[in-house]
Short mmCIF file of C-alpha atoms in Angstrom, two decimals:
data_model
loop_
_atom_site.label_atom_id
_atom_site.label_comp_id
_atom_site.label_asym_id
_atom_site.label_seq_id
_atom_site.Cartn_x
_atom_site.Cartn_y
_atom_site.Cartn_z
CA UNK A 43 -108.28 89.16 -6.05
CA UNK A 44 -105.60 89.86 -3.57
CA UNK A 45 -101.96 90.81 -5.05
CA UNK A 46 -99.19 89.11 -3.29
CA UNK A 47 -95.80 90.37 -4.02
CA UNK A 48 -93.55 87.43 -6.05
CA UNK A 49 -90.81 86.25 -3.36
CA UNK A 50 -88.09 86.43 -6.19
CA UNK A 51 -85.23 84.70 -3.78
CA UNK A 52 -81.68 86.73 -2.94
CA UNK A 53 -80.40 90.18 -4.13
CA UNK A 54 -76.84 90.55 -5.29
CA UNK A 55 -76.04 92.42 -2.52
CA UNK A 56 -77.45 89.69 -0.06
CA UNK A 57 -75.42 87.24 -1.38
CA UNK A 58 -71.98 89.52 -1.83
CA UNK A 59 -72.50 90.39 1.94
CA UNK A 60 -72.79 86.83 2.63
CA UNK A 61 -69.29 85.76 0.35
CA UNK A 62 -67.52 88.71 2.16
CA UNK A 63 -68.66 87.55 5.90
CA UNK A 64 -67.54 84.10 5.32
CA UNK A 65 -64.42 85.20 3.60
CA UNK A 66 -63.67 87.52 6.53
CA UNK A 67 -64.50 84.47 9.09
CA UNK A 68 -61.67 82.47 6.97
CA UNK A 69 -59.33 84.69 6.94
CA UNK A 70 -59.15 85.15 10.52
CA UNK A 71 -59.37 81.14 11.32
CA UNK A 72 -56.95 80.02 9.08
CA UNK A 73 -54.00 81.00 10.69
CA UNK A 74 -54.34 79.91 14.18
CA UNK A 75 -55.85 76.18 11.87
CA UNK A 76 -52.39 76.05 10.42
CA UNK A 77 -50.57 76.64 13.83
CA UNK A 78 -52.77 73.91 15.24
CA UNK A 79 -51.42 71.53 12.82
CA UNK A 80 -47.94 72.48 13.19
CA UNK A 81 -48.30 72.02 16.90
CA UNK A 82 -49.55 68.65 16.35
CA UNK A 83 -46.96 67.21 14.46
CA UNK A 84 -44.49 68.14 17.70
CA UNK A 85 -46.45 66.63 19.98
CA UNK A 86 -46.89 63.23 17.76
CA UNK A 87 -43.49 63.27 17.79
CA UNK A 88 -43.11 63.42 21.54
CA UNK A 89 -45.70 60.85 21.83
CA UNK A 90 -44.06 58.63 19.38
CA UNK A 91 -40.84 58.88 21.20
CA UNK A 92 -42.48 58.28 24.60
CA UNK A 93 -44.17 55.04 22.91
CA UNK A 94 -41.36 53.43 21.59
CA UNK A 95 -39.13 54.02 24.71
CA UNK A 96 -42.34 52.63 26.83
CA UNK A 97 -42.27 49.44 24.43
CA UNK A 98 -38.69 48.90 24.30
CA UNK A 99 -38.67 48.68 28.43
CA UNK A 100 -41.58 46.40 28.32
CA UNK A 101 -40.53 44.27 25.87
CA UNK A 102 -36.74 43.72 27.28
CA UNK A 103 -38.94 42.67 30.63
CA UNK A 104 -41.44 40.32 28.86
CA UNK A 105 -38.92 38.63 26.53
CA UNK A 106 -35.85 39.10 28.64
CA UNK A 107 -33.58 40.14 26.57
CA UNK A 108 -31.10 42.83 25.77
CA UNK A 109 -32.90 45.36 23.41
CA UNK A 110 -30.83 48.23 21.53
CA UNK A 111 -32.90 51.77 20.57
CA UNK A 112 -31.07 53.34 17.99
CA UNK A 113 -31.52 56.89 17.22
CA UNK A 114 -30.88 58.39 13.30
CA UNK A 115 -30.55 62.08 13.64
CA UNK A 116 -29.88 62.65 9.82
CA UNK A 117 -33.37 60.63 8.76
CA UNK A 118 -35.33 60.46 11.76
CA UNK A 119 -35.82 57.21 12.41
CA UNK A 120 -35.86 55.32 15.60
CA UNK A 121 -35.33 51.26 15.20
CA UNK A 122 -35.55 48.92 17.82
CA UNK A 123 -33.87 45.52 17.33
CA UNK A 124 -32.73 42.45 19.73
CA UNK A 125 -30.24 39.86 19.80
CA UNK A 126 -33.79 37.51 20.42
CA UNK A 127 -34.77 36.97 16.84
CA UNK A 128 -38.14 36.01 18.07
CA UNK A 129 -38.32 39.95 18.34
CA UNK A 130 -39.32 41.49 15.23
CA UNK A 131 -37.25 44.94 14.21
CA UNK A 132 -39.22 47.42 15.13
CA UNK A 133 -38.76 50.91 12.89
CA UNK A 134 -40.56 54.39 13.50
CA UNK A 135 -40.05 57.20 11.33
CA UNK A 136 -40.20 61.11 13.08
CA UNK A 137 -41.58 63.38 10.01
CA UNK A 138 -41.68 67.13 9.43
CA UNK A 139 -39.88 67.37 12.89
CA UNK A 140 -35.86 67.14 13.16
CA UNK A 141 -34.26 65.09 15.97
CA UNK A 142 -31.61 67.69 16.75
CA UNK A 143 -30.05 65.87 19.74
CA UNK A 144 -29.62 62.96 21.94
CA UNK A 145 -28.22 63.25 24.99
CA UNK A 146 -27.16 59.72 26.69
CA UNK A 147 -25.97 59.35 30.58
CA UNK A 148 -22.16 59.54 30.32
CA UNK A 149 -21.66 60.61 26.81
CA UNK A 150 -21.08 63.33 24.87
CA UNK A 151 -24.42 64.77 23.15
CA UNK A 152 -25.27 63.35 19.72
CA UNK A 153 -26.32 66.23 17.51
CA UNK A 154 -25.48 64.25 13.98
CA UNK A 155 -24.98 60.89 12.71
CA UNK A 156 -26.19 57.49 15.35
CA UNK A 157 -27.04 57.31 18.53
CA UNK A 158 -28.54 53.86 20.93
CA UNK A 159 -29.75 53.36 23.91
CA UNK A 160 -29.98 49.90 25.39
CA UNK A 161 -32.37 48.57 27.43
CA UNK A 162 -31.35 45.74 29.72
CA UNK A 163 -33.74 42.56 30.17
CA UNK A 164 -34.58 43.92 34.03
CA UNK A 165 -36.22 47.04 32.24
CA UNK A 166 -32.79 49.36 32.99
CA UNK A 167 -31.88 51.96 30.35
CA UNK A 168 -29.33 54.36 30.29
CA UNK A 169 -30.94 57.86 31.15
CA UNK A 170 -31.45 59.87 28.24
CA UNK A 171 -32.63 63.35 26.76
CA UNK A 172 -34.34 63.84 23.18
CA UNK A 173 -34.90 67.05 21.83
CA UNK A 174 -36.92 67.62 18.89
CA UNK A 175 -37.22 70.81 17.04
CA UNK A 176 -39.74 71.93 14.46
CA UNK A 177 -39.21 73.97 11.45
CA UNK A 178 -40.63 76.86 13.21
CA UNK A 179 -38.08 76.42 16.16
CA UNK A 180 -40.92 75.15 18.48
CA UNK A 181 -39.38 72.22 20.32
CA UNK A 182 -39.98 69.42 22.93
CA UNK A 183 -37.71 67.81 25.44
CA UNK A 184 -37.95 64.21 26.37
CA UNK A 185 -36.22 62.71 29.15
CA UNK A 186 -36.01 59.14 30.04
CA UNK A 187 -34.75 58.06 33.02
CA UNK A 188 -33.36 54.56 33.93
CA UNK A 189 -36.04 53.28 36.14
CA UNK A 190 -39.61 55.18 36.10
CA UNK A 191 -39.59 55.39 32.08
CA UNK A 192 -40.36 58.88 30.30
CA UNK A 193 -39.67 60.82 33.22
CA UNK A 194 -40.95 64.93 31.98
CA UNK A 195 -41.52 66.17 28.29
CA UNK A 196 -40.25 70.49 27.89
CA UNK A 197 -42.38 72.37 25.06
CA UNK A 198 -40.44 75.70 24.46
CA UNK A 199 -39.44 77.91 21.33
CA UNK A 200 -35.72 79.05 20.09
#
């Protein structure tokens, strides 16, 4: 009869070298994971802005009609609305990013309070700058110009 040693699975040691490699591995992941995420949520913004500022020319075109884009810089939020009631409102909330200006062709910069924009039913705006800053400082600069739409977005850090 042949003795064959019992396979008696994983020692400690095996397993606490495993639990400290995989610890180690996320510990040095997490970090740049979180950064990720925060980068994210400034981009989505930008995106967001570029979207609605795209749809607002498009739809003063297709319905022909004066639209008005009105910036909140206390809440975030960006509504669209017409004179056409046929147009729905249209309302976007920016989250865990803060619009900290608006800069509108021939006015003062908006760093508080209201702002608009309106769009004109042949698909004119007013040229305008958004900046939008995260709570790290990262921020992103959209600029719209009258004809050609969303014209150049800035990433950058203050």
């Amino acid at each position: 009869m042949l003795f064959f040693p019992r396979s008696r699975g994983f020692t400690m040691i095996e397993l606490l070298l495993v639990v400290v490699i995989v610890g180690i591995s996320i510990g040095i992941a997490m970090p740049s994971m979180v950064e990720s995420i925060r980068g994210q949520r400034l981009k989505a913004a930008a995106r967001t802005f570029v979207s609605v500022a795209r749809y607002a020319r498009s739809m003063a075109v297709l319905k022909q009609t004066d639209l008005t884009l009105s910036f909140n810089l206390a809440s975030g939020q960006i509504d669209l609305s017409s004179t056409n009631v046929s147009l729905p409102r249209f309302t976007r909330t920016i989250e865990d990013v803060t619009i900290a200006s608006v800069k509108v062709e021939g006015r003062e910069d908006a760093t508080e309070g209201f702002c608009s924009v309106l769009f004109r039913r042949n698909g004119l705006c007013q040229p305008f700058t958004v900046k939008i800053i995260d709570r790290r400082g990262n921020n992103v600069v959209v600029k719209v110009d009258a004809l050609a739409g969303v014209k150049t977005q800035e990433y950058g850090h203050e």
